[in-house]
Amino acid sequence: MKQIAMIVGLASLAGTIVPPALVMVKMMPESTMRTMMLISAITWFVTAPVWMKAE
Amino acid sequence: MTTAEVSADAGEAKAGSEYERERVPEKALKGPTAFWGMYAGEHTAGTEFMIGPLFVAWGADAASLIFGLLIGNLLAVLTWRYLTAVIACDNRLTLYYTMERIAGRHLVTLYNLANGLLFCFLAGAMITVSATAVGQFFPEGTVKMPTFESTMPTGVAWIIACVAIGGAMTVVAMRGYSVVAKVGHFAAPWMFLVFVACALVTLGRLETTDIWALLTPTTEPAADKKISFLGVVCFSWFCNAAMHLGMADLSVLRFAKKPSAGWASSAGMFLGHYVAWICAALLLVYWVRVHDVDPSQGKDPGTMVNDAVGWAGLACVVIAGWTTANPTIYRAGLAFQGMVPSMPRQAATLLAGTVCIAAGIFPAFAMNLLSFVGIYGTVLAPVGAIIIVDHFFAERLGIRRSPAASLGMNFNGVVVLSWLLPVGVAMGLHYSLGVFASYLPLPSAVACGVLYAVLSKMQSAAADRRLAAG
């Protein structure tokens, strides 16, 4: 469970930074980036507490 | 150690359970990981969205932002590593107990007042920043956004937004903030990426990756330039002067196994106070170049971040403001409670929250953040200089270590004079002559340390004479 949460969590971090990079090089429209970033943010906050140690 | 616990220690949170009046024992020491995470999280705050654009508004050039911030942040890390962490690991006592042993119990009350009020103004600035994000969720014009030149509330809707956000933060702080602190811990890597995302989108829109050219002001370097290379260096070195030179982080780093834990501050400095500031600065550069916004008027963080990355960015502004304002309100409450120990902690936190909300309603604090953090450091850093003299030089100079504890004093007048004289002069220089506040923490601290050494020498000689006379 933790491993799955970690993989999904790390993917959501990628989903936060890759779309803006693609927008920068004009390979993605801004509207798609905004949606992906929002979904990634929600996914991150759902998965991070499962695997990230609070220490 | 969780972020919550670290932060709570800093405010003397868990009375009777966190070694507030004794050395931290070996078994309670923590490895470096906790400190790296804590510093990274604490220094990626909502106010970073203000500071970067304010540099642009003040006319900072590319060299200042790229090299000045690098040097200033490096100096801050070195101060944490070679002063704060060394004293913390040698003594393993909180700032408050260390101060009590040097200055006496009653004087710590005065320190708590200064500390509590300054914390309130800082949290107020974070409420202001968060309110700019919340305003974006309402139809345009509903909540009128403040500009960099705003000092007064922009309208009833603005006041309601600040009261709602500040009230929610205060209620959470009153109930204890461990959940919010955990959210802050989890949010740290995501928040940092949102800052970078804002910069990437901005670079794409401006169709260049030449950050040097973008950070070079388009107007002639003349009258509008309010901050120099040295100003940027000093700002980034001393914006957390209360924590490193002022020794507030003794309360945190006393749990470190080795002074090398002081290097963990570099996570906060170089991610939060270097990359994030530059990313936030690029947001205003875009609005100046494309939307012809007057840099001196600026643009509120909520509007800029919403425009760049949408709702994820707005969530970042709110979460970044919330997770840092919350422990700040909590600490301010503890500082007030320290002054009136009979006051329940919740009442003290409510008092602190009310002051924070009042400060947040007035954009003057957030919009003058570059000056405010300098004043914050100037008032509190000299206290650290007294601790440095007591720790490193007392025996060499032949003065008593921890004089209040050894002489049974509740109020050490030498500390009051040494602290308040340089601070008074510094405040005079700032308010009368307009000296940039970030230039003042270091001279104030040095003057305070020298005064303390000289006056303590005289105090020790007089005490010895009295003892010899019987």
Short mmCIF file of N, CA and C in Angstrom, two decimals, chain B residues 56-60 219-227 294-296:
data_model
loop_
_atom_site.label_atom_id
_atom_site.label_comp_id
_atom_site.label_asym_id
_atom_site.label_seq_id
_atom_site.Cartn_x
_atom_site.Cartn_y
_atom_site.Cartn_z
N VAL B 56 11.66 43.13 -7.10
CA VAL B 56 11.49 43.74 -8.43
C VAL B 56 10.98 45.18 -8.27
N ALA B 57 9.99 45.34 -7.39
CA ALA B 57 9.43 46.68 -7.16
C ALA B 57 10.48 47.65 -6.64
N TRP B 58 11.41 47.14 -5.86
CA TRP B 58 12.45 48.00 -5.30
C TRP B 58 13.63 48.19 -6.26
N GLY B 59 13.51 47.64 -7.45
CA GLY B 59 14.52 47.89 -8.48
C GLY B 59 15.79 47.06 -8.35
N ALA B 60 15.71 45.89 -7.67
CA ALA B 60 16.90 45.03 -7.56
C ALA B 60 17.29 44.53 -8.95
N THR B 219 13.58 49.84 -16.65
CA THR B 219 13.72 51.29 -16.50
C THR B 219 15.18 51.62 -16.21
N GLU B 220 15.55 52.86 -16.44
CA GLU B 220 16.91 53.30 -16.17
C GLU B 220 17.22 53.13 -14.69
N PRO B 221 18.39 52.61 -14.37
CA PRO B 221 18.73 52.47 -12.95
C PRO B 221 18.92 53.84 -12.33
N ALA B 222 17.92 54.33 -11.72
CA ALA B 222 18.03 55.69 -11.16
C ALA B 222 17.21 55.81 -9.89
N ALA B 223 16.38 56.81 -9.90
CA ALA B 223 15.71 57.20 -8.65
C ALA B 223 14.89 56.09 -8.02
N ASP B 224 14.29 55.22 -8.88
CA ASP B 224 13.38 54.21 -8.33
C ASP B 224 14.08 53.08 -7.60
N LYS B 225 15.39 52.98 -7.78
CA LYS B 225 16.12 51.86 -7.18
C LYS B 225 16.24 52.06 -5.68
N LYS B 226 15.59 51.17 -4.93
CA LYS B 226 15.57 51.33 -3.47
C LYS B 226 16.46 50.33 -2.77
N ILE B 227 17.01 49.34 -3.52
CA ILE B 227 17.82 48.32 -2.85
C ILE B 227 19.05 48.00 -3.70
N ASP B 294 2.80 48.92 -13.20
CA ASP B 294 3.85 49.75 -12.59
C ASP B 294 4.52 48.92 -11.48
N PRO B 295 5.84 48.66 -11.60
CA PRO B 295 6.48 47.81 -10.59
C PRO B 295 6.34 48.35 -9.16
N SER B 296 6.27 49.66 -9.03
CA SER B 296 6.15 50.21 -7.68
C SER B 296 4.77 49.93 -7.08
#
